[in-house]
Amino acid sequence: MLYTFSESVYDSVELERYFQLLTDRDAVVLWQNGVVLLLKYPHLFTKKNSASCYVMEADIRARGLKNMIPSFVNLISMSEFVTLTEQFSPQIAL
């Protein structure tokens, strides 16, 4: 499954519920204001998380967060995001 987060208003309890469902066959994409979740809840975005984590590079750059992103988080372009949508289904936008 592909989970996309575009807002930063989620609390840690709600996010943890979603993240407990993640497997190694899932991916998480943070975009728009959702990229701020990496800074708000870094404990949820760790290497031990079984799903791959991606963030939209344009959104990271627009917010000046490029140097604050952990090395295991994958920065992607819009065309790479489209490729992810082809690889993962179903998809849920949160």
mmCIF file of C-alpha atoms in Angstrom:
data_model
loop_
_atom_site.group_PDB
_atom_site.id
_atom_site.type_symbol
_atom_site.label_atom_id
_atom_site.label_comp_id
_atom_site.label_asym_id
_atom_site.label_seq_id
_atom_site.Cartn_x
_atom_site.Cartn_y
_atom_site.Cartn_z
ATOM 1 C CA MET A 1 0.000 0.000 0.000
ATOM 2 C CA LEU A 2 1.113 3.562 -0.647
ATOM 3 C CA TYR A 3 0.403 6.029 2.162
ATOM 4 C CA THR A 4 0.681 9.726 1.323
ATOM 5 C CA PHE A 5 0.618 12.472 3.934
ATOM 6 C CA SER A 6 0.154 16.069 2.792
ATOM 7 C CA GLU A 7 -0.666 17.743 6.125
ATOM 8 C CA SER A 8 1.324 18.230 9.315
ATOM 9 C CA VAL A 9 -1.659 18.318 11.692
ATOM 10 C CA TYR A 10 -1.607 14.646 12.709
ATOM 11 C CA ASP A 11 -0.789 13.880 16.321
ATOM 12 C CA SER A 12 1.721 11.180 17.199
ATOM 13 C CA VAL A 13 -0.945 8.719 18.406
ATOM 14 C CA GLU A 14 -2.817 8.862 15.102
ATOM 15 C CA LEU A 15 0.378 8.487 13.077
ATOM 16 C CA GLU A 16 1.572 5.609 15.224
ATOM 17 C CA ARG A 17 -1.686 3.762 14.478
ATOM 18 C CA TYR A 18 -1.037 4.074 10.746
ATOM 19 C CA PHE A 19 2.629 3.160 11.090
ATOM 20 C CA GLN A 20 1.847 0.000 13.057
ATOM 21 C CA LEU A 21 0.150 -1.315 9.925
ATOM 22 C CA LEU A 22 3.184 -0.781 7.680
ATOM 23 C CA THR A 23 5.040 -3.712 6.179
ATOM 24 C CA ASP A 24 8.052 -4.013 3.913
ATOM 25 C CA ARG A 25 5.612 -4.056 0.968
ATOM 26 C CA ASP A 26 4.399 -0.532 1.797
ATOM 27 C CA ALA A 27 5.706 2.965 1.169
ATOM 28 C CA VAL A 28 5.106 6.326 2.824
ATOM 29 C CA VAL A 29 5.328 9.571 0.858
ATOM 30 C CA LEU A 30 5.404 12.943 2.586
ATOM 31 C CA TRP A 31 4.608 15.950 0.456
ATOM 32 C CA GLN A 32 3.345 19.518 0.806
ATOM 33 C CA ASN A 33 3.156 20.321 4.550
ATOM 34 C CA GLY A 34 3.424 16.618 5.342
ATOM 35 C CA VAL A 35 7.201 16.891 5.058
ATOM 36 C CA VAL A 36 7.178 18.688 8.422
ATOM 37 C CA LEU A 37 6.141 15.390 10.059
ATOM 38 C CA LEU A 38 9.775 14.283 9.777
ATOM 39 C CA LEU A 39 10.734 17.056 12.183
ATOM 40 C CA LYS A 40 7.704 16.804 14.470
ATOM 41 C CA TYR A 41 7.899 13.022 14.973
ATOM 42 C CA PRO A 42 11.387 11.804 14.052
ATOM 43 C CA HIS A 43 10.950 8.667 16.175
ATOM 44 C CA LEU A 44 8.355 7.400 13.668
ATOM 45 C CA PHE A 45 10.717 7.749 10.713
ATOM 46 C CA THR A 46 13.564 5.442 11.602
ATOM 47 C CA LYS A 47 15.490 2.727 9.838
ATOM 48 C CA LYS A 48 13.619 0.109 11.849
ATOM 49 C CA ASN A 49 10.388 1.142 10.147
ATOM 50 C CA SER A 50 9.762 -1.644 7.624
ATOM 51 C CA ALA A 51 8.197 0.578 4.946
ATOM 52 C CA SER A 52 10.230 2.798 2.648
ATOM 53 C CA CYS A 53 9.895 6.512 3.322
ATOM 54 C CA TYR A 54 9.974 9.123 0.575
ATOM 55 C CA VAL A 55 9.670 12.900 0.636
ATOM 56 C CA MET A 56 9.093 15.267 -2.228
ATOM 57 C CA GLU A 57 12.354 17.089 -2.806
ATOM 58 C CA ALA A 58 10.629 20.247 -4.075
ATOM 59 C CA ASP A 59 8.645 20.527 -0.824
ATOM 60 C CA ILE A 60 11.758 19.968 1.304
ATOM 61 C CA ARG A 61 13.679 22.630 -0.614
ATOM 62 C CA ALA A 62 10.779 25.099 -0.492
ATOM 63 C CA ARG A 63 10.785 24.870 3.300
ATOM 64 C CA GLY A 64 14.564 24.995 3.664
ATOM 65 C CA LEU A 65 14.706 21.544 5.272
ATOM 66 C CA LYS A 66 17.215 19.842 2.972
ATOM 67 C CA ASN A 67 19.949 19.586 5.633
ATOM 68 C CA MET A 68 17.530 18.282 8.289
ATOM 69 C CA ILE A 69 16.388 15.140 6.468
ATOM 70 C CA PRO A 70 17.842 11.806 7.674
ATOM 71 C CA SER A 71 20.015 9.983 5.144
ATOM 72 C CA PHE A 72 17.752 6.923 4.994
ATOM 73 C CA VAL A 73 14.791 9.023 3.775
ATOM 74 C CA ASN A 74 14.538 9.050 -0.009
ATOM 75 C CA LEU A 75 14.119 12.417 -1.732
ATOM 76 C CA ILE A 76 12.025 12.068 -4.883
ATOM 77 C CA SER A 77 10.818 14.192 -7.767
ATOM 78 C CA MET A 78 7.271 14.322 -9.098
ATOM 79 C CA SER A 79 8.112 11.866 -11.893
ATOM 80 C CA GLU A 80 9.548 9.432 -9.315
ATOM 81 C CA PHE A 81 6.367 9.829 -7.296
ATOM 82 C CA VAL A 82 4.336 8.846 -10.350
ATOM 83 C CA THR A 83 6.491 5.715 -10.656
ATOM 84 C CA LEU A 84 5.727 4.851 -7.021
ATOM 85 C CA THR A 85 2.001 5.128 -7.685
ATOM 86 C CA GLU A 86 2.434 2.570 -10.448
ATOM 87 C CA GLN A 87 4.275 0.169 -8.130
ATOM 88 C CA PHE A 88 2.127 0.354 -4.995
ATOM 89 C CA SER A 89 -1.572 -0.313 -4.621
ATOM 90 C CA PRO A 90 -3.932 0.273 -3.062
ATOM 91 C CA GLN A 91 -3.206 3.887 -2.249
ATOM 92 C CA ILE A 92 -4.430 6.041 0.579
ATOM 93 C CA ALA A 93 -4.045 9.805 0.885
ATOM 94 C CA LEU A 94 -4.126 11.176 4.405
#
